[in-house]
Short mmCIF file of C-alpha atoms and ligand atoms in Angstrom, two decimals:
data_model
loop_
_atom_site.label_atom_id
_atom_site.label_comp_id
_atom_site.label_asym_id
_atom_site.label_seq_id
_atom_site.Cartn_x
_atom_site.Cartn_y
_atom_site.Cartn_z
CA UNK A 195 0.26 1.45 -26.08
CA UNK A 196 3.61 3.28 -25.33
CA UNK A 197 6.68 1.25 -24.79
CA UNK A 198 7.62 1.08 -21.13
CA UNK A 199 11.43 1.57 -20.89
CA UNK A 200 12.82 -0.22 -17.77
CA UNK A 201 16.24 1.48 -16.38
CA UNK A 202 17.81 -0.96 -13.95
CA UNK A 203 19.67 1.30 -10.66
CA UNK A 204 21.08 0.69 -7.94
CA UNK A 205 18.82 0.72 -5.17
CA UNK A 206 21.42 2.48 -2.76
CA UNK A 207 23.50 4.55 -4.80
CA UNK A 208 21.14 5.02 -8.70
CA UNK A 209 23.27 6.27 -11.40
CA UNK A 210 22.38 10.00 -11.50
CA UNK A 211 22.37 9.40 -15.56
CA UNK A 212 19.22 7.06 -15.32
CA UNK A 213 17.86 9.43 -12.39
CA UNK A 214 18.20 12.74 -14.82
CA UNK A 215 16.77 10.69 -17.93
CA UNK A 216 13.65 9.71 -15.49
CA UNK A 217 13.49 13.49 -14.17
CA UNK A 218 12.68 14.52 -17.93
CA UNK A 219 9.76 12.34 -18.55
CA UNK A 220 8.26 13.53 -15.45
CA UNK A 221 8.91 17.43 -16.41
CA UNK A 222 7.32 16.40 -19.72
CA UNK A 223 4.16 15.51 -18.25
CA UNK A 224 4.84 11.65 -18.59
CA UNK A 225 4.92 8.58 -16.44
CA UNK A 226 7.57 7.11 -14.36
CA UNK A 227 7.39 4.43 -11.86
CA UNK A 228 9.97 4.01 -9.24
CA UNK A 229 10.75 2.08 -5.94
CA UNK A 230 9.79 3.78 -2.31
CA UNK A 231 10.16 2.05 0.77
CA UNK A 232 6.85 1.18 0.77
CA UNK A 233 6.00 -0.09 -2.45
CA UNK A 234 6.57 1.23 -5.96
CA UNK A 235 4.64 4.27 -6.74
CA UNK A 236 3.54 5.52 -10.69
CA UNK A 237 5.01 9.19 -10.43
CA UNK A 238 3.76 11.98 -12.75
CA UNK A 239 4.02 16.26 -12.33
CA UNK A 240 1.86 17.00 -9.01
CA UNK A 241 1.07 20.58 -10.30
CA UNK A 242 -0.01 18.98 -14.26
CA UNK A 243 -3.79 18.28 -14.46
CA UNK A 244 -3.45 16.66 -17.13
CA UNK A 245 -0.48 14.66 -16.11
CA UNK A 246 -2.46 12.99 -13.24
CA UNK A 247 -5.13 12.22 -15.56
CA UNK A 248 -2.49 9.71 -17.17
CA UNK A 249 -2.16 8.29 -13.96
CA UNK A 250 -5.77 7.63 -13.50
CA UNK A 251 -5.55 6.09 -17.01
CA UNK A 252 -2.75 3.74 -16.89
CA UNK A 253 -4.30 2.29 -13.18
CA UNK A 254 -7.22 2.43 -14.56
CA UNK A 255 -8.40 4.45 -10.92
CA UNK A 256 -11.68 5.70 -10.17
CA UNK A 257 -11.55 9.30 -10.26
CA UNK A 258 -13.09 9.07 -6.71
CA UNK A 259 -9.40 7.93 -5.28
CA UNK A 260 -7.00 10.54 -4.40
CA UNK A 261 -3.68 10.35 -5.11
CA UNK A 262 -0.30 11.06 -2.61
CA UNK A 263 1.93 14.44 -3.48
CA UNK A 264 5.70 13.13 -2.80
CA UNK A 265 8.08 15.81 -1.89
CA UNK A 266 11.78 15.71 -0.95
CA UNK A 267 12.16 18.52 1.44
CA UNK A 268 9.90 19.91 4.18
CA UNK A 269 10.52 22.95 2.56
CA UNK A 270 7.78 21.85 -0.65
CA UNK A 271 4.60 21.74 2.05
CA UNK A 272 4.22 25.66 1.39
CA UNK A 273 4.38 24.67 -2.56
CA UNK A 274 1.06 22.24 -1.67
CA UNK A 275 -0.68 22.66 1.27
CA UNK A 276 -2.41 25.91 2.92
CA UNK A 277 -3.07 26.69 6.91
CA UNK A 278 -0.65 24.33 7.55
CA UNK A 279 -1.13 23.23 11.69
CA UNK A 280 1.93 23.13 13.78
CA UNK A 281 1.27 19.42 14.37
CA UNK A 282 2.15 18.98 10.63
CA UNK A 283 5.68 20.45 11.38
CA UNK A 284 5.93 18.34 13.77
CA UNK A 285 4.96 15.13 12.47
CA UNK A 286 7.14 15.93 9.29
CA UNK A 287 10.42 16.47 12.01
CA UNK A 288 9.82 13.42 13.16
CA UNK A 289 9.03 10.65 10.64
CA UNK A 290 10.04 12.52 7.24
CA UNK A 291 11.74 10.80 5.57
CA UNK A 292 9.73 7.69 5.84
CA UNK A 293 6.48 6.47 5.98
CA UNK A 294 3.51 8.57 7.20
CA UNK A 295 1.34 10.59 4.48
CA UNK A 296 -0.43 13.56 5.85
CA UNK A 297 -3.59 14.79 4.66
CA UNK A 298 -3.92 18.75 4.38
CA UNK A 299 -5.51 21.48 3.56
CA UNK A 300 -4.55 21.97 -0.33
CA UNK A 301 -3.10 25.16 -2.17
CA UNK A 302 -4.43 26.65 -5.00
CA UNK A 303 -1.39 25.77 -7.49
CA UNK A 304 -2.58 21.92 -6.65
CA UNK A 305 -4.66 20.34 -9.41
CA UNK A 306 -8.01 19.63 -7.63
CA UNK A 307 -7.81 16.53 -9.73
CA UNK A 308 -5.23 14.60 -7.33
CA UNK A 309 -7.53 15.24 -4.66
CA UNK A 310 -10.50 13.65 -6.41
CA UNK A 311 -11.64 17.58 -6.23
CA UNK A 312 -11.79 17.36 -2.54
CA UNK A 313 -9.96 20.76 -0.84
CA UNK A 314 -7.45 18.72 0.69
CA UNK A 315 -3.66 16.78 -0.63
CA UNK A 316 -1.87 14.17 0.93
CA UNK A 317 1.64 14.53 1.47
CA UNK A 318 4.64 12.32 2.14
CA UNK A 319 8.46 12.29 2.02
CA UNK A 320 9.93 9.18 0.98
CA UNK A 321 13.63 7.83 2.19
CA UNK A 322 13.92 5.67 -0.76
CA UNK A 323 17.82 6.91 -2.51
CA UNK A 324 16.12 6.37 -5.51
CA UNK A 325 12.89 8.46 -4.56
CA UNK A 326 15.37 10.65 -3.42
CA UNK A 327 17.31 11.11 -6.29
CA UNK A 328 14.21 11.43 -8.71
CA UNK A 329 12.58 13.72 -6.92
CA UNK A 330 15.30 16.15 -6.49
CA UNK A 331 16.68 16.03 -10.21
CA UNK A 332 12.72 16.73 -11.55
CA UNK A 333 12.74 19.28 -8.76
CA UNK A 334 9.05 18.87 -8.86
CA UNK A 335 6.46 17.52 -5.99
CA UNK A 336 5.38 14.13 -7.53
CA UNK A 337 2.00 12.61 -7.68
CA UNK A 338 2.32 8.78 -7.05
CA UNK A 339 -0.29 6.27 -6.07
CA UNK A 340 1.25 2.40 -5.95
CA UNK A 341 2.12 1.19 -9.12
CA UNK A 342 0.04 -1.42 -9.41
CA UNK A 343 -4.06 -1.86 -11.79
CA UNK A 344 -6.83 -0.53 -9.43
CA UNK A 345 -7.80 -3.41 -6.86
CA UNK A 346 -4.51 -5.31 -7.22
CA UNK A 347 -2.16 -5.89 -4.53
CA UNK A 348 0.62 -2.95 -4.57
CA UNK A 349 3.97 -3.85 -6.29
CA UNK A 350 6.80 -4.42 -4.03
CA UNK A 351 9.04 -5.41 -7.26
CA UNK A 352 9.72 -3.68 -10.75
CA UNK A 353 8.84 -7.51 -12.09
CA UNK A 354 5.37 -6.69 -10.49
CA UNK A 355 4.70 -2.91 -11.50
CA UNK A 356 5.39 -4.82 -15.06
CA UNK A 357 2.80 -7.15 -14.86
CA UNK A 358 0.31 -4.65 -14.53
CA UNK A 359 1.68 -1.62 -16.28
CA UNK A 360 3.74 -2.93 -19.11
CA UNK A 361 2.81 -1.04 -22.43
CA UNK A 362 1.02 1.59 -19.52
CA UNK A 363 3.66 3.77 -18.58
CA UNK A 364 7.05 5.73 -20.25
CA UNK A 365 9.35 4.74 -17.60
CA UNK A 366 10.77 2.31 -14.90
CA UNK A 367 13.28 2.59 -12.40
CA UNK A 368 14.03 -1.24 -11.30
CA UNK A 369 15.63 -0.34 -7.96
CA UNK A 370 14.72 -4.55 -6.71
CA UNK A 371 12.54 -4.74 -3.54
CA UNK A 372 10.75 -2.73 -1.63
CA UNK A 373 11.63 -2.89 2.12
CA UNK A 374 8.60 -2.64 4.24
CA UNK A 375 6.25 -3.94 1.72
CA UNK A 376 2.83 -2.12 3.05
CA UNK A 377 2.83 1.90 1.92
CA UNK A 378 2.47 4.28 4.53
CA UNK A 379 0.41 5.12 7.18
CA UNK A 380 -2.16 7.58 6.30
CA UNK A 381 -3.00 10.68 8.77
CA UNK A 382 -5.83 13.43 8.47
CA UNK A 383 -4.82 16.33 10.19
CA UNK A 384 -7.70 18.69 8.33
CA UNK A 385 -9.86 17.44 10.70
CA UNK A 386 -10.96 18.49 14.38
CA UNK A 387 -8.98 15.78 15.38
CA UNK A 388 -6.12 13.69 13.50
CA UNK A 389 -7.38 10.59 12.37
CA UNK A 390 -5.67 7.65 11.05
CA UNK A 391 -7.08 7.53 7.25
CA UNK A 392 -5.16 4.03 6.42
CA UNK A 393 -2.56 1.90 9.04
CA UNK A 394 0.48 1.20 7.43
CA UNK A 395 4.23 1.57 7.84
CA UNK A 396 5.00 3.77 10.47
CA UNK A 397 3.19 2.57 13.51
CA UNK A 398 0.06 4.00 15.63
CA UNK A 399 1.63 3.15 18.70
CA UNK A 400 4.68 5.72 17.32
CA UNK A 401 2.31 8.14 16.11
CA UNK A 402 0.29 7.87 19.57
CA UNK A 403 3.76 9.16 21.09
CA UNK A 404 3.68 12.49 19.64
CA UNK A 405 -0.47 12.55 18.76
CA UNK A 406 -1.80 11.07 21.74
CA UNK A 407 -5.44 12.50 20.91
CA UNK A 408 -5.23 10.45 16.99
CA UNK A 409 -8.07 7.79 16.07
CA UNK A 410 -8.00 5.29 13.59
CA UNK A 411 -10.93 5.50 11.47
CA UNK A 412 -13.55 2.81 12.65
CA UNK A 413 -13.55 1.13 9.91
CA UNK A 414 -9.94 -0.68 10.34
CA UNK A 415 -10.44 -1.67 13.60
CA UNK A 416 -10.13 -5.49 13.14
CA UNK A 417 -12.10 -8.63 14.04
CA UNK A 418 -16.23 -6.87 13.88
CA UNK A 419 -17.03 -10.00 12.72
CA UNK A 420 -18.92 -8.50 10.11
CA UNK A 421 -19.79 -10.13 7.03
CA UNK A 422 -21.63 -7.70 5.60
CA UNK A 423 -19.82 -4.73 4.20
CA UNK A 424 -22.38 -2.60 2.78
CA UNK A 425 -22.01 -1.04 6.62
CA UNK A 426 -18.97 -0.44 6.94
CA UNK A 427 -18.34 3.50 6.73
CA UNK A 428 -15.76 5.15 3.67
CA UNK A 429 -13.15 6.54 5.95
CA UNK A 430 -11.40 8.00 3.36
CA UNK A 431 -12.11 8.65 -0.53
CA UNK A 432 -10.90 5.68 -2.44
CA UNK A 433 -10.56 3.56 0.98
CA UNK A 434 -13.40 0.71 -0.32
CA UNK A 435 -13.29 -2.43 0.40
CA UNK A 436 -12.22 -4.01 -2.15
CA UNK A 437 -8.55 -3.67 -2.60
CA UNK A 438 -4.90 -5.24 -2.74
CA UNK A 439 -6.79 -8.35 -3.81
CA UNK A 440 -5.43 -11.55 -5.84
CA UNK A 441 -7.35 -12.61 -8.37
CA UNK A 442 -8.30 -15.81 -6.07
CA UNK A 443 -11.00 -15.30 -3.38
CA UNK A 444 -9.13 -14.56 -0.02
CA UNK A 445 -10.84 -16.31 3.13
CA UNK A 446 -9.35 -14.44 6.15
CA UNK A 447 -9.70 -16.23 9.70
CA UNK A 448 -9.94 -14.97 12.97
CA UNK A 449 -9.65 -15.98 16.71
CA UNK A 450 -8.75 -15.97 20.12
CA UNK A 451 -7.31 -19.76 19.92
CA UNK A 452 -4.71 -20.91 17.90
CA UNK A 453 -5.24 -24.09 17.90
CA UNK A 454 -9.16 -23.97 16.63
CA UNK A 455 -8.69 -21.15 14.20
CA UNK A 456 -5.89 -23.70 12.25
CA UNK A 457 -7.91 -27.03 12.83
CA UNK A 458 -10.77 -24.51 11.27
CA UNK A 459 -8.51 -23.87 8.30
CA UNK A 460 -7.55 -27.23 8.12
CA UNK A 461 -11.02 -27.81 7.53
CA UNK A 462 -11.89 -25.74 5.00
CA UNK A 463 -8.87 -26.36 3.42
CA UNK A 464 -9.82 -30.31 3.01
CA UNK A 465 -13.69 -29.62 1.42
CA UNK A 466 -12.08 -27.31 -0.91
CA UNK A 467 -10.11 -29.65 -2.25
CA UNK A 468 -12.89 -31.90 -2.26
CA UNK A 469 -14.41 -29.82 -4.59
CA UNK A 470 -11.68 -29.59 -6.78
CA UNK A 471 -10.51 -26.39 -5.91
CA UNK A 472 -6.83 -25.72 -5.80
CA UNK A 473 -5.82 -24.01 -2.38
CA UNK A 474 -3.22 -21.73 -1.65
CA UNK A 475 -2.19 -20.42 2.04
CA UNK A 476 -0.36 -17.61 2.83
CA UNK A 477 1.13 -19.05 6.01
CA UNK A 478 4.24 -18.10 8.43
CA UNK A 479 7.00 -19.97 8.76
CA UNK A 480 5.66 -22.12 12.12
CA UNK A 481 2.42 -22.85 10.58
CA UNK A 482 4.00 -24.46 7.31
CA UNK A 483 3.81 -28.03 8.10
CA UNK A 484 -0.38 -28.04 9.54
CA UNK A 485 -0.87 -27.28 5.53
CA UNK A 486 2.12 -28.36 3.46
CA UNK A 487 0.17 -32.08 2.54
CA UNK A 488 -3.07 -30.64 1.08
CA UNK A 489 -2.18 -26.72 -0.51
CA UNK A 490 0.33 -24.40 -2.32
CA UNK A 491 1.96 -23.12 0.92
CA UNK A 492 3.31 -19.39 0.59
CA UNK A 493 5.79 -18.97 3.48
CA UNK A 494 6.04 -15.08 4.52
CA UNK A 495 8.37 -15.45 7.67
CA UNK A 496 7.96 -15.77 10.96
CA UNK A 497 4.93 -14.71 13.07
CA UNK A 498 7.15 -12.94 15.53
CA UNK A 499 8.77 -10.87 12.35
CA UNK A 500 5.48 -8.85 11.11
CA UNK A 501 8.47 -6.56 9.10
CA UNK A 502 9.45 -9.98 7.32
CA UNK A 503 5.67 -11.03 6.99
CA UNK A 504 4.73 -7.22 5.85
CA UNK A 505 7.98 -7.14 3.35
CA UNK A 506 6.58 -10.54 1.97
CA UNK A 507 2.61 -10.56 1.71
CA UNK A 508 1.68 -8.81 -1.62
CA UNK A 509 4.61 -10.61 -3.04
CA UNK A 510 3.18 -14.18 -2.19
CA UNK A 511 -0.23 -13.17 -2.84
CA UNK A 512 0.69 -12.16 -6.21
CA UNK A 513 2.89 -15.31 -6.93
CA UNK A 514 -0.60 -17.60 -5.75
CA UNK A 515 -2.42 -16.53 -8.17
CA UNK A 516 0.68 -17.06 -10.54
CA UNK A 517 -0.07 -20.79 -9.26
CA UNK A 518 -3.98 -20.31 -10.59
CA UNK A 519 -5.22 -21.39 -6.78
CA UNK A 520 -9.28 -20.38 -6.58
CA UNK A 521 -8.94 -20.18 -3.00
CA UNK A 522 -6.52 -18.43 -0.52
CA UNK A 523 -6.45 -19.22 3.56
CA UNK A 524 -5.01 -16.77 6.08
CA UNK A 525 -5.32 -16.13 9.40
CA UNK A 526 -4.35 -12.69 11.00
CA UNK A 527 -1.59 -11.15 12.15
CA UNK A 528 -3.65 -9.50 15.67
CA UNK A 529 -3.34 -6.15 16.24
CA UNK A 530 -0.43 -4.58 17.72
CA UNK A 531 2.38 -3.17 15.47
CA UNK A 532 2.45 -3.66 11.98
CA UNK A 533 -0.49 -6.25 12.82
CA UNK A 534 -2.77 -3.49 12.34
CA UNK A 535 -1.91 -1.99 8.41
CA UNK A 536 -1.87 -6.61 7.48
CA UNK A 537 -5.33 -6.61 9.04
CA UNK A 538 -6.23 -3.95 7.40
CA UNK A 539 -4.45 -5.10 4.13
CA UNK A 540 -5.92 -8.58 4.56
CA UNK A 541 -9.88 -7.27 5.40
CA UNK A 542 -10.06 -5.56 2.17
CA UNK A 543 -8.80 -8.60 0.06
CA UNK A 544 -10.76 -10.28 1.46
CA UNK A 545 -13.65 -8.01 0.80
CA UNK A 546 -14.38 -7.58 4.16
CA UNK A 547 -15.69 -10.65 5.02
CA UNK A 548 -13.75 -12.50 8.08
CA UNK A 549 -14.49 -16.35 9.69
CA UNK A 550 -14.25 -16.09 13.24
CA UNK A 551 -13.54 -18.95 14.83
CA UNK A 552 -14.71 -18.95 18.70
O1 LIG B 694 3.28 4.12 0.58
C1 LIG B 694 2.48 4.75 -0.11
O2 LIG B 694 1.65 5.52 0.38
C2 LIG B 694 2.53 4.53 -1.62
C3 LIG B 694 3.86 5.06 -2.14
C4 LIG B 694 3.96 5.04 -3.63
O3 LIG B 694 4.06 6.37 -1.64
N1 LIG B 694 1.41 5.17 -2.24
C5 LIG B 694 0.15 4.69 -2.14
O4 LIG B 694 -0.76 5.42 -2.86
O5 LIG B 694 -0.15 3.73 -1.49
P1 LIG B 694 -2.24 4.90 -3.17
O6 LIG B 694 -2.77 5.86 -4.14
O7 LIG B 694 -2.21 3.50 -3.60
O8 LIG B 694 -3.00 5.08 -1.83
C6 LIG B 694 -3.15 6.37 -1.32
C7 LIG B 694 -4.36 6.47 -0.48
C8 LIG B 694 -5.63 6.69 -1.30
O9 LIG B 694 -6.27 5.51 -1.64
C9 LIG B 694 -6.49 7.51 -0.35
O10 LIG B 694 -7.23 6.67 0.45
C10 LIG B 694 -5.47 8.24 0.50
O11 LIG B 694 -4.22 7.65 0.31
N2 LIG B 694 -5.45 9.64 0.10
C11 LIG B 694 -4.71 10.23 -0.87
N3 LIG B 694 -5.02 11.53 -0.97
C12 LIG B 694 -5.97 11.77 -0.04
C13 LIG B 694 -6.71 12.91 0.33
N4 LIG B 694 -6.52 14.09 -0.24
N5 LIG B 694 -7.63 12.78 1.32
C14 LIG B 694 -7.82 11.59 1.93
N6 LIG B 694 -7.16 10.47 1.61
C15 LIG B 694 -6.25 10.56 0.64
MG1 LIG B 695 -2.80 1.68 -3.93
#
C-alpha cells in the first residue's frame, strides 16, 4: 500500500505549487492521477519501463492493453512517434488540444511496454489547464490510461479515481469534474487507411470533414443484434468487450420504436422485481416518469443533450451500483454524434449483448 496524497486545484487556474509537487512524482518514476477533459487519467514517465509497469499494477491491466502517450505540444510527436504521415499534422492542427488520440508508428526511445510491445503509440494532447499545467512542469510525455480498476467505468471525479485507486497510487490532483465524460476518440493512422480504433469525444462526423476516407472499426457499429460475442472481431488491443461496466448486469435495449422499446423495458423491469431483484435505470430526463414507480431512476439529462447524457453516464452508473441494484435498464442513445462513443460505451457494459425490440 502507499498512501495516496490528494491535492485539491483549481480546475481553471491549479496552483502551480501543487502542479510542480505533482511534476516530481512523475520525474521520479511514480504515479499521479489527474483530471482531462475526458476523464481522469493515472499518469506515469512515458519513456520509464518500469514506470508504466506501475501503471499496469495499480489498474490491475492486462499487459495486452496499450496505454495513451499525453503530450503538451505538437512539438513532442518527434520525441514518440517515427514516419510520421502528413495527415497526423494535420489532424493534430486541427483538434489538439482536445480529444482525438492518434495511433502511430512508435520511436525507439518509447518503452515497447506502453504499446503492449506492439510497434506502434497512441498519442493525444489534452486541453485540460490542469493537464496542461502538469504536463509542462514534468516536461515529460505522460503515459495515462483512465484512472479507474480494469473493467470499471472510467472516473469522471477525483471521488471516483479514489474508489478504485486509493492506497494504489502517490498522487491526486482533484481538479472536480470532467467535462465530456467519455475519453477520446481513438484513430489509427498506421494503417492503409485511418480507422476509427474507439468513438469517443471528438466526433466521426468532424473527423469525416478532414478524413473523408476513415472507417470505424466494425466492431462499434451499433444495433448487430448479436448476442453472441465470441464473433465479434478485437479492433484494437485491449478493445474487449467487457469494459466500463458496473458491478450490476447492464441490459441494453434497442429499436426503431419508442414506444415498444420502453413498454419492453417496462416489462422487464416489472419480472425483475418480481424476482426480487432491485432495478436501476439509467434514464433521460423525458423518460423519468415511465420508470420512477417500480426502480432506482438515474436521470442523465435530456435525450436531445448527448454532451449532458455523455458528461453524466459513468457517473450514474457508478452511483447504481452504490445503490446495490442487480440489474441496470438502458436504452440507446442511436447513432449520430456523440450517440456513437454511448453505444459503444453501453455495448461493452453490457458485454455485448443487446435486446432488440422490433
Ligand atoms: O480520453 C482518454 O483517452 C483517456 C484520458 C486519460 O486521456 N484515456 C483513456 O485511456 O481512455 P485507456 O487506457 O483507458 O484507453 C486507451 C485505449 C486502449 O484501451 C487501447 O484500445 C487504445 O486506447 N490504444 C492505446 N494505445 C494503443 C496502440 N498503441 N494501438 C492501438 N490502440 C491503442
Ligand atoms: Mg480505460
Amino acid at each position: 500500500m502507499t498512501k495516496t496524497r490528494v491535492l485539491r486545484v483549481d480546475p481553471a487556474r491549479p496552483d502551480p505549487r501543487a502542479i510542480r509537487e505533482a511534476a516530481e512524482v512523475l520525474r521520479a518514476g511514480r504515479l499521479v492521477a489527474f483530471p482531462t477533459e475526458t476523464v481522469y487519467g493515472l499518469g506515469a514517465n512515458a519513456l520509464d519501463a518500469a514506470a508504466i509497469d506501475r501503471i499496469y499494477q495499480a489498474k490491475q491491466r492486462p499487459a495486452s492493453d496499450p496505454i495513451i502517450a499525453h503530450i503538451y505540444d505538437p512539438k513532442q510527436l518527434d520525441l514518440l512517434a517515427v514516419e510520421i504521415p502528413p495527415i497526423a499534422r494535420k489532424l493534430a492542427n486541427v483538434f489538439w488540444p482536445g480529444a482525438l488520440t492518434m495511433v502511430l508508428r512508435r520511436a525507439p526511445a518509447v518503452p515497447a511496454n506502453i504499446a503492449s510491445g506492439t510497434q506502434t503509440v497512441a498519442v493525444r494532447m489534452p486541453s485540460h489547464p490542469v493537464s496542461r499545467a502538469l504536463l509542462i512542469a514534468a516536461n515529460l510525455p505522460v503515459a495515462a490510461p483512465s484512472a479507474n480498476t480494469f473493467t470499471r467505468p472510467s472516473a469522471t471525479t477525483a471521488a471516483h479515481v479514489l474508489e478504485d485507486l486509493d492506497g494504489r497510487i502517490d498522487l491526486l490532483l482533484d481538479g472536480g469534474e470532467t467535462t465530456i465524460g467519455l475519453e477520446s476518440t481513438v484513430i489509427d493512422l498506421t494503417g492503409e487507411k485511418p480507422v476509427v480504433l474507439r468513438p469517443g469525444g471528438v466526433l466521426l462526423e468532424h473527423l469525416r470533414a478532414f478524413v473523408p476516407e476513415v472507417t470505424l472499426a466494425p466492431r462499434f457499429v451499433g444495433g448487430s443484434g448479436k448476442t453472441d460475442t465470441s464473433e465479434v472481431p478485437v479492433a484494437s488491443p485491449g478493445q474487449m468487450v467487457k469494459h466500463y461496466s458496473p458491478r450490476a448486469e447492464l441490459m441494453l435495449f434497442d429499436g426503431r420504436d419508442t414506444a415498444s422499446v420502453i413498454a419492453h423495458m417496462q416489462r422487464t423491469l416489472q419480472q425483475l422485481s418480481k424476482q426480487g431483484k432491485r432495478v436501476g435505470v439509467l434514464a433521460p430526463d423525458e423518460e423519468h416518469l415511465y420508470f420512477a414507480k417500480d426502480a432506482e431512476v438515474k436521470l442523465l439529462g435530456s435525450r436531445e443533450d448527448l454532451q449532458a447524457i455523455s458528461h453524466s453516464l459513468f457517473a450514474a452508473m457508478r452511483m447504481l451500483d452504490g445503490r446495490s441494484v442487480d440489474v441496470i435498464l438502458v436504452r440507446g442513445f442511436g447513432q449520430n454524434g456523440l450517440g456513437t462513443a454511448l453505444w459503444d460505451r453501453l455495448l461493452r457494459a453490457a458485454e455485448g449483448k443487446v435486446i432488440h425490440v422490433d
